[in-house]
JSON list of C-alpha atoms and ligand atoms in Angstrom, two decimals:
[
{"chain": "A", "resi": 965, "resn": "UNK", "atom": "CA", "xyz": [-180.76, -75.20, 69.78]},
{"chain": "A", "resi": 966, "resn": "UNK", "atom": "CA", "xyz": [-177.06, -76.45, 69.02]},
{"chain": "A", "resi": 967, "resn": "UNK", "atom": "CA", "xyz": [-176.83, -75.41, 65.83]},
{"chain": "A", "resi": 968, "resn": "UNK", "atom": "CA", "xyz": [-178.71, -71.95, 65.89]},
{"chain": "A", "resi": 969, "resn": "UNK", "atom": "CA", "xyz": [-176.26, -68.59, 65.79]},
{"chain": "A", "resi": 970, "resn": "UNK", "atom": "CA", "xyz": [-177.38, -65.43, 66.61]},
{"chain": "A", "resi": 971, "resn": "UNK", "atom": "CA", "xyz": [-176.97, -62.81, 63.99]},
{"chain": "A", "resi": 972, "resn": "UNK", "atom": "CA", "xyz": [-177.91, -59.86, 65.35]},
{"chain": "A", "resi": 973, "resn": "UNK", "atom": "CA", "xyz": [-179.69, -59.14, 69.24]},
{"chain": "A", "resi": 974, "resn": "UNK", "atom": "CA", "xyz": [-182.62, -61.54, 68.84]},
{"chain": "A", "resi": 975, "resn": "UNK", "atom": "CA", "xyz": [-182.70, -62.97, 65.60]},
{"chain": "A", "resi": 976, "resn": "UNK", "atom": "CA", "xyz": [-181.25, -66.76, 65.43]},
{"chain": "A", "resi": 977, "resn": "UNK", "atom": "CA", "xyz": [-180.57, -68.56, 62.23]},
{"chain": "A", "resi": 978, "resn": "UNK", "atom": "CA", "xyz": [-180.54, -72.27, 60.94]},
{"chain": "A", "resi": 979, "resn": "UNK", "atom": "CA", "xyz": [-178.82, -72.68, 57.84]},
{"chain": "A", "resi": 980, "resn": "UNK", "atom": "CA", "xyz": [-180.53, -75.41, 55.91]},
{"chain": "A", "resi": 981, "resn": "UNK", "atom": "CA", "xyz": [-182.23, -76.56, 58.93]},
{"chain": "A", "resi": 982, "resn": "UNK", "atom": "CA", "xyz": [-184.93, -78.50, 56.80]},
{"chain": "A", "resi": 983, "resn": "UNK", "atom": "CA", "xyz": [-182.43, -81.12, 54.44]},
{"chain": "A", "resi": 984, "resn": "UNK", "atom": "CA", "xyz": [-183.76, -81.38, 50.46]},
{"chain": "A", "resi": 985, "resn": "UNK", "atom": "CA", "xyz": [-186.34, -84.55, 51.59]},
{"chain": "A", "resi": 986, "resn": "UNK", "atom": "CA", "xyz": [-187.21, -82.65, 54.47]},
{"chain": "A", "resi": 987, "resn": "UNK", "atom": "CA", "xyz": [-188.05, -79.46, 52.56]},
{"chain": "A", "resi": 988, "resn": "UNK", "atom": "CA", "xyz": [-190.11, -81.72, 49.27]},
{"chain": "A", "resi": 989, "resn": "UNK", "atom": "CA", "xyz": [-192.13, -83.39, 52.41]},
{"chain": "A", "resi": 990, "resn": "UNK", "atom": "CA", "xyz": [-192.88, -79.85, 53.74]},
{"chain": "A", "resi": 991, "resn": "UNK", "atom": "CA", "xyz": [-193.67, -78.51, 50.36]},
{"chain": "A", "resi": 992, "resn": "UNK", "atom": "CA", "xyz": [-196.31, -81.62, 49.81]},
{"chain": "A", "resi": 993, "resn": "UNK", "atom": "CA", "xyz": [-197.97, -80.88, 53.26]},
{"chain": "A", "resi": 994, "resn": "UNK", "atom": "CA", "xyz": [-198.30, -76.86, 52.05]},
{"chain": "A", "resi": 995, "resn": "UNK", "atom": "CA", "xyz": [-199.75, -77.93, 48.83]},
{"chain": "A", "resi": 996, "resn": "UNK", "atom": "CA", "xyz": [-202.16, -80.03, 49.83]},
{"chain": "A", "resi": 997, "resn": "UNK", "atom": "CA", "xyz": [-203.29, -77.51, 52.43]},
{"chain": "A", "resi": 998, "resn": "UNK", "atom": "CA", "xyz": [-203.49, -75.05, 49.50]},
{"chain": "A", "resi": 999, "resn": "UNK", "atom": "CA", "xyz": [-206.71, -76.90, 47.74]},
{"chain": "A", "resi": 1000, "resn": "UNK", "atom": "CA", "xyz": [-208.35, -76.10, 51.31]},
{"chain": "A", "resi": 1001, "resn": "UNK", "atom": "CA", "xyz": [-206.84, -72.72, 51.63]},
{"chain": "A", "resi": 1002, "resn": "UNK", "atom": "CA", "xyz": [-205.74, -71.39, 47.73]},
{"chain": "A", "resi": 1003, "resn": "UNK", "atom": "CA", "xyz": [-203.88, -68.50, 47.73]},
{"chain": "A", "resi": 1004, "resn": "UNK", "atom": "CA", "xyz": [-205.12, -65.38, 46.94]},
{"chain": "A", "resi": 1005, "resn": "UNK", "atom": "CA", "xyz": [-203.77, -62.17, 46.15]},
{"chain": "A", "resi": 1006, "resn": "UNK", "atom": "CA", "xyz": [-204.65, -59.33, 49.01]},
{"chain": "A", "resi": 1007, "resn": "UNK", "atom": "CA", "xyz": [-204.79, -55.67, 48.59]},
{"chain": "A", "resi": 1008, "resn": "UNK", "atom": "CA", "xyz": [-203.27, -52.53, 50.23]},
{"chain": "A", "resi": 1009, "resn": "UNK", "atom": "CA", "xyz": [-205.24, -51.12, 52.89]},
{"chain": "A", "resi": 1010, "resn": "UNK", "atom": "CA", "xyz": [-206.91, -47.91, 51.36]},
{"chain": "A", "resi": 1011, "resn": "UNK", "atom": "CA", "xyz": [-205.85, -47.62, 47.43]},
{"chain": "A", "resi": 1012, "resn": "UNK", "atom": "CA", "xyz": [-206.70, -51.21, 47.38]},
{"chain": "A", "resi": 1013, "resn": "UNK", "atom": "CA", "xyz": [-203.45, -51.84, 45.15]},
{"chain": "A", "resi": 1014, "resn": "UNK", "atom": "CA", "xyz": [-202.62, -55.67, 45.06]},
{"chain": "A", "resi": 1015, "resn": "UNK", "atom": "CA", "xyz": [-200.10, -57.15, 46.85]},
{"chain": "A", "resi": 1016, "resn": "UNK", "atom": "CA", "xyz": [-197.13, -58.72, 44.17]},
{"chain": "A", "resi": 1017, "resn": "UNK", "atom": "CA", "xyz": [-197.02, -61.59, 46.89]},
{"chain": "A", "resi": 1018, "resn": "UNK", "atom": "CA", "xyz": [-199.66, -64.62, 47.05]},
{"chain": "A", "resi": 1019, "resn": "UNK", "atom": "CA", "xyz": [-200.91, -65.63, 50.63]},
{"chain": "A", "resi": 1020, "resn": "UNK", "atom": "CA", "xyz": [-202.44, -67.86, 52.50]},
{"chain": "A", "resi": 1021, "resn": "UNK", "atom": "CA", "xyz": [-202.75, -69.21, 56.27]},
{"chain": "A", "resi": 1022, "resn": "UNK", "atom": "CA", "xyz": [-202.95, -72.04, 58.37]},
{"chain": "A", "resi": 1023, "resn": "UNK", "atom": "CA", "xyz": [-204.15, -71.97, 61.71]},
{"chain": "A", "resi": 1024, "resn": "UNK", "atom": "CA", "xyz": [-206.66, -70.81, 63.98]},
{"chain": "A", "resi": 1025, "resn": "UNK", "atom": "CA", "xyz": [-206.04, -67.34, 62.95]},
{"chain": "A", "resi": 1026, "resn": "UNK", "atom": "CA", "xyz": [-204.71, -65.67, 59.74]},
{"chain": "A", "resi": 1027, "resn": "UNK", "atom": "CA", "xyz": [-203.21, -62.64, 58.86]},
{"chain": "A", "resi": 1028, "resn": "UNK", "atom": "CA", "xyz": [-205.41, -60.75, 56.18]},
{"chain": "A", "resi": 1029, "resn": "UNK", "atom": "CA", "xyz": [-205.02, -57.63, 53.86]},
{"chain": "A", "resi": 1030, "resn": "UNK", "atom": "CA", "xyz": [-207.89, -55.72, 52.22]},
{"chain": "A", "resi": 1031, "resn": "UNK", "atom": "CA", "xyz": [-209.14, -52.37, 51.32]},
{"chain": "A", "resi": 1032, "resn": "UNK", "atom": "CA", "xyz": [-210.05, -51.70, 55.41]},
{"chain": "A", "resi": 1033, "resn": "UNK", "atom": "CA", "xyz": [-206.98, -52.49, 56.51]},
{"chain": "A", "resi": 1034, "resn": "UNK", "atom": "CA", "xyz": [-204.42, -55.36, 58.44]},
{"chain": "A", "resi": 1035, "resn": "UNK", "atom": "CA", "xyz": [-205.81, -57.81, 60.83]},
{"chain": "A", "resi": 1036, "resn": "UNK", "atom": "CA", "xyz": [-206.25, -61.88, 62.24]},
{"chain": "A", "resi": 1037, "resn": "UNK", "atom": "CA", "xyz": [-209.50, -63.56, 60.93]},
{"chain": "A", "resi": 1038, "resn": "UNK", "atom": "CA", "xyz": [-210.66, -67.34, 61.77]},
{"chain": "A", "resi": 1039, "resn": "UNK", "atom": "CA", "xyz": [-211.78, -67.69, 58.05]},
{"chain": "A", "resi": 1040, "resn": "UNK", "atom": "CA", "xyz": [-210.43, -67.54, 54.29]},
{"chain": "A", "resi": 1041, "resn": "UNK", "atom": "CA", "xyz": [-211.60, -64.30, 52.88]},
{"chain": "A", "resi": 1042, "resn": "UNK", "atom": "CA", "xyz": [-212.57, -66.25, 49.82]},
{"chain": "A", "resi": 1043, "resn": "UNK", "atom": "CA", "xyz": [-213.70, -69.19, 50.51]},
{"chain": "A", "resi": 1044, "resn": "UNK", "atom": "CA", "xyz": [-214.85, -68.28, 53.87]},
{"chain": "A", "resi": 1045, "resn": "UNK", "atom": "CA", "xyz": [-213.72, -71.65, 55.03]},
{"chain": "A", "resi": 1046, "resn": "UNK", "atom": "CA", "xyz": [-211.72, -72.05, 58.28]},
{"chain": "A", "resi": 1047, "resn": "UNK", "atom": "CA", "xyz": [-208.28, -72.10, 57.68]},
{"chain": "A", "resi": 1048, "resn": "UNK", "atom": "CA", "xyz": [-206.47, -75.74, 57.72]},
{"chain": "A", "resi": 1049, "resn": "UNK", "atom": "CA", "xyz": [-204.80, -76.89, 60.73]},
{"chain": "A", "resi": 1050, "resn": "UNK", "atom": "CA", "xyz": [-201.01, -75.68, 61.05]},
{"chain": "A", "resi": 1051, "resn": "UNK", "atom": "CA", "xyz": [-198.94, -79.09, 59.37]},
{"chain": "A", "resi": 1052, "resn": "UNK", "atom": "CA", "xyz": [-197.20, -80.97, 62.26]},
{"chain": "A", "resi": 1053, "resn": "UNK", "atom": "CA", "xyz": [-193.92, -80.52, 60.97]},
{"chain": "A", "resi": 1054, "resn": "UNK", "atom": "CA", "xyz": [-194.03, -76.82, 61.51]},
{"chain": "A", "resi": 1055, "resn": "UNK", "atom": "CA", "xyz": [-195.96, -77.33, 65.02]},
{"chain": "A", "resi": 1056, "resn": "UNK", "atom": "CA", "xyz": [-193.10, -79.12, 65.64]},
{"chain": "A", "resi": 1057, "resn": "UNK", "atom": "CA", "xyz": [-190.95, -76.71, 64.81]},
{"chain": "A", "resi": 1058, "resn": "UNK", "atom": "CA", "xyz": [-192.23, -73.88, 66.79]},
{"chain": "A", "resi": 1059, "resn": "UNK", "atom": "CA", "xyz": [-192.14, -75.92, 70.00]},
{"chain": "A", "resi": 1060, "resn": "UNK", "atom": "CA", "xyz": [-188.64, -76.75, 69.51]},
{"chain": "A", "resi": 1061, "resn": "UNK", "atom": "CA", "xyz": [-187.67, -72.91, 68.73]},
{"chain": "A", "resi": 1062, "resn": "UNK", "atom": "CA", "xyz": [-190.10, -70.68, 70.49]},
{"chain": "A", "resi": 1063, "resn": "UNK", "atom": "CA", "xyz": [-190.61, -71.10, 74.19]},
{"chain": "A", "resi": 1064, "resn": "UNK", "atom": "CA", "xyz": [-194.15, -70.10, 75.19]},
{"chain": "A", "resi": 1065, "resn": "UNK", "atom": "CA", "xyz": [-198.06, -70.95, 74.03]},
{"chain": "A", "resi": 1066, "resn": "UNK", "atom": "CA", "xyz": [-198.80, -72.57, 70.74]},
{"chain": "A", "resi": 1067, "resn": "UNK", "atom": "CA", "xyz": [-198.36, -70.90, 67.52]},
{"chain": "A", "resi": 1068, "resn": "UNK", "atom": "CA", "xyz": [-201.43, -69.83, 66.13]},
{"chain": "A", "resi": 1069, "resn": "UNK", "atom": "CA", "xyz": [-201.18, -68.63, 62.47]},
{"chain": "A", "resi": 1070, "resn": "UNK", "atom": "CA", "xyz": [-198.67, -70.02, 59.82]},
{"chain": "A", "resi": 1071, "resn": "UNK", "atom": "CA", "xyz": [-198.67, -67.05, 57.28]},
{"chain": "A", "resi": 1072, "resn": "UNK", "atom": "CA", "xyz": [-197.92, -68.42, 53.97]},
{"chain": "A", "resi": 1073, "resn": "UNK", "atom": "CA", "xyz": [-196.04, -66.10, 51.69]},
{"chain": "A", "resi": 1074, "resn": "UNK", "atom": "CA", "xyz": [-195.66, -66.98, 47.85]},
{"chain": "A", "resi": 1075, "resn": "UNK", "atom": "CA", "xyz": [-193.21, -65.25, 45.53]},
{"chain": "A", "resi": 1076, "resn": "UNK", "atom": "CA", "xyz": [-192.96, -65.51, 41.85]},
{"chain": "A", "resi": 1077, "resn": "UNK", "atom": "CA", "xyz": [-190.70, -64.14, 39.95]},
{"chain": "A", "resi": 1078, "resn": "UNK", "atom": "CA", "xyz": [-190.83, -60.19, 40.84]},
{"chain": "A", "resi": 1079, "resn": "UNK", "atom": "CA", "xyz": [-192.22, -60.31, 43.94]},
{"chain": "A", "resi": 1080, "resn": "UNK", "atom": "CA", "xyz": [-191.12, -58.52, 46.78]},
{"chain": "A", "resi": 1081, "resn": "UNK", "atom": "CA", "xyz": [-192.42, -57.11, 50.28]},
{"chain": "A", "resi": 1082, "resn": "UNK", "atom": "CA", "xyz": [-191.53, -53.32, 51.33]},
{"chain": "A", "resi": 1083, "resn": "UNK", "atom": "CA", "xyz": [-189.74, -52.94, 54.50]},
{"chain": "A", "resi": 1084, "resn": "UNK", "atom": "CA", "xyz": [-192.54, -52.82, 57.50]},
{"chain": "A", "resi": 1085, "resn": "UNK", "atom": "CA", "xyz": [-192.75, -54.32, 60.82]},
{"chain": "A", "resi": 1086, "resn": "UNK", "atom": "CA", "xyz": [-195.12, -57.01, 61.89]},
{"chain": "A", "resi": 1087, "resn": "UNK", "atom": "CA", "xyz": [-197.15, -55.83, 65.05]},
{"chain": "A", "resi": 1088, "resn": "UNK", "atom": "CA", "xyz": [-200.88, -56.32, 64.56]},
{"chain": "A", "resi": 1089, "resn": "UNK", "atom": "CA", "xyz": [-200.15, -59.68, 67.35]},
{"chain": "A", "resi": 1090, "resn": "UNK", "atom": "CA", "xyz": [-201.55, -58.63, 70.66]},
{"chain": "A", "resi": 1091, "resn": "UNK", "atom": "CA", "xyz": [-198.80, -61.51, 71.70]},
{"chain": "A", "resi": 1092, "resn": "UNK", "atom": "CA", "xyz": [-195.39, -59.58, 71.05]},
{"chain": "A", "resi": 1093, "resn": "UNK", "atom": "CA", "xyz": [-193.62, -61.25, 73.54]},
{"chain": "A", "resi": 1094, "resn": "UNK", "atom": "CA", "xyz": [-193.87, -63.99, 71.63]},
{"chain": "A", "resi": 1095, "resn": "UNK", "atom": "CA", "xyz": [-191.13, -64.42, 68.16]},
{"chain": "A", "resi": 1096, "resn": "UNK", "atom": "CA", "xyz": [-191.88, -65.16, 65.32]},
{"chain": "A", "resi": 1097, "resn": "UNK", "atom": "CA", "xyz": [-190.44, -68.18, 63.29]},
{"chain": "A", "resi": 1098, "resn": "UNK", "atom": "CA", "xyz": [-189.74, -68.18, 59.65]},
{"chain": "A", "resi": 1099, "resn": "UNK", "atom": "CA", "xyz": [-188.73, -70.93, 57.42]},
{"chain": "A", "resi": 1100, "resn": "UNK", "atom": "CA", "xyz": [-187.83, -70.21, 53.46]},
{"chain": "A", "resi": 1101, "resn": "UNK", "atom": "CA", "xyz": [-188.49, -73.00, 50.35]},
{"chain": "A", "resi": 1102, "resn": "UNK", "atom": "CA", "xyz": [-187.34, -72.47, 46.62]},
{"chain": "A", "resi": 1103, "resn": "UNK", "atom": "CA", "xyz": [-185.67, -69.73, 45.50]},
{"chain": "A", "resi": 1104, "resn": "UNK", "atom": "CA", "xyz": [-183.18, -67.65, 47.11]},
{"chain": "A", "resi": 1105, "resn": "UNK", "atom": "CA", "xyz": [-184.33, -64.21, 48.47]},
{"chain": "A", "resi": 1106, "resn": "UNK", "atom": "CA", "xyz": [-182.50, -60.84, 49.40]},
{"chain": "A", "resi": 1107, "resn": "UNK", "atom": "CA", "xyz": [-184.27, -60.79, 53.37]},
{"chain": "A", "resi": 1108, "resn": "UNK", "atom": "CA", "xyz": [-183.43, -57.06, 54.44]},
{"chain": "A", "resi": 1109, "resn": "UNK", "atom": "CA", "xyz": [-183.55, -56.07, 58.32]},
{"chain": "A", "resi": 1110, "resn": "UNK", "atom": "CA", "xyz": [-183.24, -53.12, 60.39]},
{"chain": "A", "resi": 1111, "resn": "UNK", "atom": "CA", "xyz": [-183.95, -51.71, 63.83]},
{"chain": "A", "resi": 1112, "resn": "UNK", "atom": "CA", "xyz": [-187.32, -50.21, 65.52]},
{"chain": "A", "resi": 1113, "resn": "UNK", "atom": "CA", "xyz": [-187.14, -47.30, 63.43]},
{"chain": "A", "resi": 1114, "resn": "UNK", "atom": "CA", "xyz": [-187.84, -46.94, 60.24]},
{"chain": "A", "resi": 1115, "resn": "UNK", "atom": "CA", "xyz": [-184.75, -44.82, 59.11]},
{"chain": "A", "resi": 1116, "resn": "UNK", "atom": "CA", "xyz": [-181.22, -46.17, 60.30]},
{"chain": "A", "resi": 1117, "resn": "UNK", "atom": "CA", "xyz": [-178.83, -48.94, 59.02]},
{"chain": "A", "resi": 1118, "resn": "UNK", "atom": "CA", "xyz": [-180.16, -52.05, 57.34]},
{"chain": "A", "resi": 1119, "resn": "UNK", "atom": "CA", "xyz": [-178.46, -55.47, 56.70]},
{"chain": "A", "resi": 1120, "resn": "UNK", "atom": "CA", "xyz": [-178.84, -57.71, 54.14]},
{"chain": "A", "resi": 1121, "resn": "UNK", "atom": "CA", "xyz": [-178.96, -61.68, 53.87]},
{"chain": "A", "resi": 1122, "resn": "UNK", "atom": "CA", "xyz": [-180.06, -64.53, 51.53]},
{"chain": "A", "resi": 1123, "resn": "UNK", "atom": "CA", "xyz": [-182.26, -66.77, 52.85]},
{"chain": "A", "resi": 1124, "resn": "UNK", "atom": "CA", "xyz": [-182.41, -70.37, 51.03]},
{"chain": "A", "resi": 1125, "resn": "UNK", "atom": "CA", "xyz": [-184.47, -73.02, 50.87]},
{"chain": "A", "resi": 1126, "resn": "UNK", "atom": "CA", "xyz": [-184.66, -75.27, 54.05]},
{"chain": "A", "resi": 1127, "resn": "UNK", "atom": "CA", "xyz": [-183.63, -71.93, 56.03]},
{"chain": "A", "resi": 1128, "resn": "UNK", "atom": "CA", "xyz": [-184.98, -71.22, 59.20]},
{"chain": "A", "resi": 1129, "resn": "UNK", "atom": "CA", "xyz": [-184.72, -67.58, 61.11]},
{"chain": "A", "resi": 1130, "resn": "UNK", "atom": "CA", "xyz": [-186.41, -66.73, 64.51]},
{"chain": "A", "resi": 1131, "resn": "UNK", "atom": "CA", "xyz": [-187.18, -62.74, 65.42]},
{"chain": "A", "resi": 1132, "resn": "UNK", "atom": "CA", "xyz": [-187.60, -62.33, 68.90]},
{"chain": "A", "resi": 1133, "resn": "UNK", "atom": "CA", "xyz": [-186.57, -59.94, 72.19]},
{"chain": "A", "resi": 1134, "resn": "UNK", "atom": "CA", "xyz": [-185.15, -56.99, 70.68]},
{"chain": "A", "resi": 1135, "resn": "UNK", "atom": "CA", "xyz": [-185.82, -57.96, 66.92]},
{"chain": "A", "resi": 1136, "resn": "UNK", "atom": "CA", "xyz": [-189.46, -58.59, 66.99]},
{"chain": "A", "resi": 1137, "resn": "UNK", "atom": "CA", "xyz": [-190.06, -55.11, 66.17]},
{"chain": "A", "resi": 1138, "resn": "UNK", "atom": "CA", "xyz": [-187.48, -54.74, 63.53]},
{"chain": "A", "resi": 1139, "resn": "UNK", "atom": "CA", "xyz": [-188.46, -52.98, 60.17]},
{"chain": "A", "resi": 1140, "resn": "UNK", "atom": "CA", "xyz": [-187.77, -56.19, 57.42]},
{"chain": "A", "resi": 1141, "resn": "UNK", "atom": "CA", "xyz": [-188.64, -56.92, 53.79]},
{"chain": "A", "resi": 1142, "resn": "UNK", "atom": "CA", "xyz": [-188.01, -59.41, 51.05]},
{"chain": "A", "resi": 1143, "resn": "UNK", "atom": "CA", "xyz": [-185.96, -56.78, 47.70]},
{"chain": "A", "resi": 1144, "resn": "UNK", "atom": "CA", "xyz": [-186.25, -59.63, 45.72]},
{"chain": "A", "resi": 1145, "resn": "UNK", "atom": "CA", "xyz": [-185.95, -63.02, 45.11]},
{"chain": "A", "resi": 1146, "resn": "UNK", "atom": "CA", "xyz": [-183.21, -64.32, 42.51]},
{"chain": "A", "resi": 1147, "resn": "UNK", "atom": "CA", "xyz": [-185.19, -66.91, 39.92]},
{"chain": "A", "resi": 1148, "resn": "UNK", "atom": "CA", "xyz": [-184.02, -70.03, 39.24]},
{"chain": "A", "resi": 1149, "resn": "UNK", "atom": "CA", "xyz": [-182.08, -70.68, 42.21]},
{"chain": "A", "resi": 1150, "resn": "UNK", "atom": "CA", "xyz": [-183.96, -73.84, 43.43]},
{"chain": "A", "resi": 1151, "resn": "UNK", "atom": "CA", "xyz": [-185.85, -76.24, 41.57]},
{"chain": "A", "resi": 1152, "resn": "UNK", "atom": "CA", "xyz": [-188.22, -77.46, 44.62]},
{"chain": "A", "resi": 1153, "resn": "UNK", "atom": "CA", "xyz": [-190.89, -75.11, 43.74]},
{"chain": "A", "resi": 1154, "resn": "UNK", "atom": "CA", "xyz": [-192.94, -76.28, 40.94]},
{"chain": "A", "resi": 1155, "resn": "UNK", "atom": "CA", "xyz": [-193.17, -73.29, 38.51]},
{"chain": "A", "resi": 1156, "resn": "UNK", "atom": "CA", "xyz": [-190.31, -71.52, 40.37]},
{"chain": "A", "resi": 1157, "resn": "UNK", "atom": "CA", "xyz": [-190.49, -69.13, 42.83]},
{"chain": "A", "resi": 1158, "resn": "UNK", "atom": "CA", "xyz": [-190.65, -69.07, 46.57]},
{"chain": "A", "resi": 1159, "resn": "UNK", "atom": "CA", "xyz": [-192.34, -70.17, 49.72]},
{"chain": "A", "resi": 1160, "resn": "UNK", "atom": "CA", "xyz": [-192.30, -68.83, 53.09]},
{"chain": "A", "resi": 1161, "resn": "UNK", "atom": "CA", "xyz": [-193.82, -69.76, 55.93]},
{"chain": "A", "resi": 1162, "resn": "UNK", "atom": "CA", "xyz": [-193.88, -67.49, 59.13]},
{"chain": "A", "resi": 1163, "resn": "UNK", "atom": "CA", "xyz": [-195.08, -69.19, 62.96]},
{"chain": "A", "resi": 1164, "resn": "UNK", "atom": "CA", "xyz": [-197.22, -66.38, 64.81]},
{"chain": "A", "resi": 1165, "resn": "UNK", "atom": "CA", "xyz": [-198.27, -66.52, 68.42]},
{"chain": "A", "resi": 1166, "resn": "UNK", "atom": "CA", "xyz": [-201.44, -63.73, 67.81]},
{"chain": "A", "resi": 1167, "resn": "UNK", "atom": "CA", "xyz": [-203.09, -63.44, 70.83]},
{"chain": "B", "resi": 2404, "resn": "LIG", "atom": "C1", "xyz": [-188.50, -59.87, 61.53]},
{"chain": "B", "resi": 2404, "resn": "LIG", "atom": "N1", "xyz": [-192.25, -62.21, 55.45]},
{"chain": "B", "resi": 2404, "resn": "LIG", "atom": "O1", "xyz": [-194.79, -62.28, 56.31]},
{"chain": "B", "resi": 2404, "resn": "LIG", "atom": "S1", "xyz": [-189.80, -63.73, 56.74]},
{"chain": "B", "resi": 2404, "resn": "LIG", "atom": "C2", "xyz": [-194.09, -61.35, 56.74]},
{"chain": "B", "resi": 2404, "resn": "LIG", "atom": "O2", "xyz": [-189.84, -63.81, 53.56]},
{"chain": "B", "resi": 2404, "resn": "LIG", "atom": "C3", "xyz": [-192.70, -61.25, 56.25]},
{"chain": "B", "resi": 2404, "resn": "LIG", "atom": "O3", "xyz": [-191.95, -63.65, 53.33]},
{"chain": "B", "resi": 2404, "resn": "LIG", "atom": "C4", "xyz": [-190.96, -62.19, 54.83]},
{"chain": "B", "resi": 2404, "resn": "LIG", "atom": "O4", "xyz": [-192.04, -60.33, 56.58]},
{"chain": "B", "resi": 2404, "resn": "LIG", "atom": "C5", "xyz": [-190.91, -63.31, 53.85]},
{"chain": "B", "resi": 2404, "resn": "LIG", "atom": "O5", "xyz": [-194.46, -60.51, 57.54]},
{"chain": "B", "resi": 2404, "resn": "LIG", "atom": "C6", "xyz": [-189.85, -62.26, 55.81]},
{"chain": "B", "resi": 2404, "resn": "LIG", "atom": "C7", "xyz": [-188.84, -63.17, 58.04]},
{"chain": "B", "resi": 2404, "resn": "LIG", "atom": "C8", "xyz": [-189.52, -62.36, 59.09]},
{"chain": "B", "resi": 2404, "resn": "LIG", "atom": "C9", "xyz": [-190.82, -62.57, 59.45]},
{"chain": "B", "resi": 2404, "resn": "LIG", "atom": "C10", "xyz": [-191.36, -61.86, 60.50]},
{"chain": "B", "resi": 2404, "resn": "LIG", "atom": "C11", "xyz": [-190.58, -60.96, 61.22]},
{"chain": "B", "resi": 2404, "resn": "LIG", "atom": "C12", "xyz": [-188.76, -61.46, 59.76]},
{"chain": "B", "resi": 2404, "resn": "LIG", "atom": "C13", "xyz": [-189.28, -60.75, 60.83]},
{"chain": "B", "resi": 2404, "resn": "LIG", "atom": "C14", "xyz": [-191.09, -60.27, 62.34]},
{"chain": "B", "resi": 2404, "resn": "LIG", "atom": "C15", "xyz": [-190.29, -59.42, 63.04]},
{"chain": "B", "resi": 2404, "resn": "LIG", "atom": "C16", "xyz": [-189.00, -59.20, 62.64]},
{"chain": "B", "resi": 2405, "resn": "LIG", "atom": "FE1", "xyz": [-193.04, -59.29, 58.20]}
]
């Protein structure tokens, strides 16, 4: 809590809140999960066009994209398989951040080289009084954020690896995206790129 500033009405930074050995431990614990829980690549909602990101989830719930549309399933649409439990490092985390019930989805966003994520707002949570945590690994990105509406005055910021940003209050509706991510930045990815891993209180 010391250490956290506030960067704009509800959104509260760490700045390398996860040190290198702290970030390579979390990185093992998301691979591992992976061989569970690969990542796949979803699709727009209606012209079906993929998605330049990867994803995955951990957690009781996970957030989902295909040709029908947004929402929070129990199961890998692949695999079908129950999503792995959210690592206790990140548990740990959340309940040291965000006051309130138990995360229940870690989103896990991958971005190689080109990948990006159009400005949009996250509300498909029936729980949006809850925030939503977000730590970064690997390469740096461009994060862009603005307010409620989707026209009006953006800001930019680089995340890093090991950073940690929390969107709640007055920010949990904010329109964000990822422009890009700038390649060869970090070296804790293997194969470059980066990782990051959003806390979600759904229900
Ligand atoms: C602001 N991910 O998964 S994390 C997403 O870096 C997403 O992968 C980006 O946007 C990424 O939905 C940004 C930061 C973030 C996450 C959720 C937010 C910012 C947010 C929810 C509300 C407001
Ligand atoms: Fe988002």
């Amino acid at each position: 809590m010391v250490s956290r500033i506030e960067i704009a009405p509800g959104v509260y930074f760490w700045r390398e809140k996860f040190n290198r050995a702290a970030q390579e431990k979390l990185l093992q614990d998301v691979l591992a999960l992976e061989k569970q829980a690969p990542f796949y690549r979803p699709v727009m909602p209606g012209n079906g066009k993929p998605f330049s990101v990867e994803e995955t989830n951990f957690g009781a719930l996970g957030w989902v994209s295909d040709k029908s549309g947004y929402r929070y399933q129990p199961r890998h649409p692949v695999t079908d398989k129950p999503w792995p439990a959210i690592p206790p490092t990140l548990t740990d985390l959340w309940n040291e951040t965000a006051d309130g019930p138990e995360a229940e989805c870690c989103l896990v966003n991958l971005y190689r080289a080109g990948a990006r994520m159009g400005l949009h707002q996250d509300k498909d949570e029936k729980a949006l009084g809850s925030p939503v945590v977000s730590v970064s690994l690997g390469d740096d990105a461009i994060f862009r954020i603005g307010g409620a509406a989707r026209r009006g005055p953006t800001k930019s910021l680089k995340l890093a690896t090991g950073d940690v940003v929390m969107f709640g209050g007055p920010a949990r509706l904010a329109y964000h995206g990822i422009d890009r991510i700038l390649p060869g930045t970090s070296t804790l990815v293997p194969g470059g790129g980066r990782l990051n891993l959003t806390l979600r209180r759904v229900t």
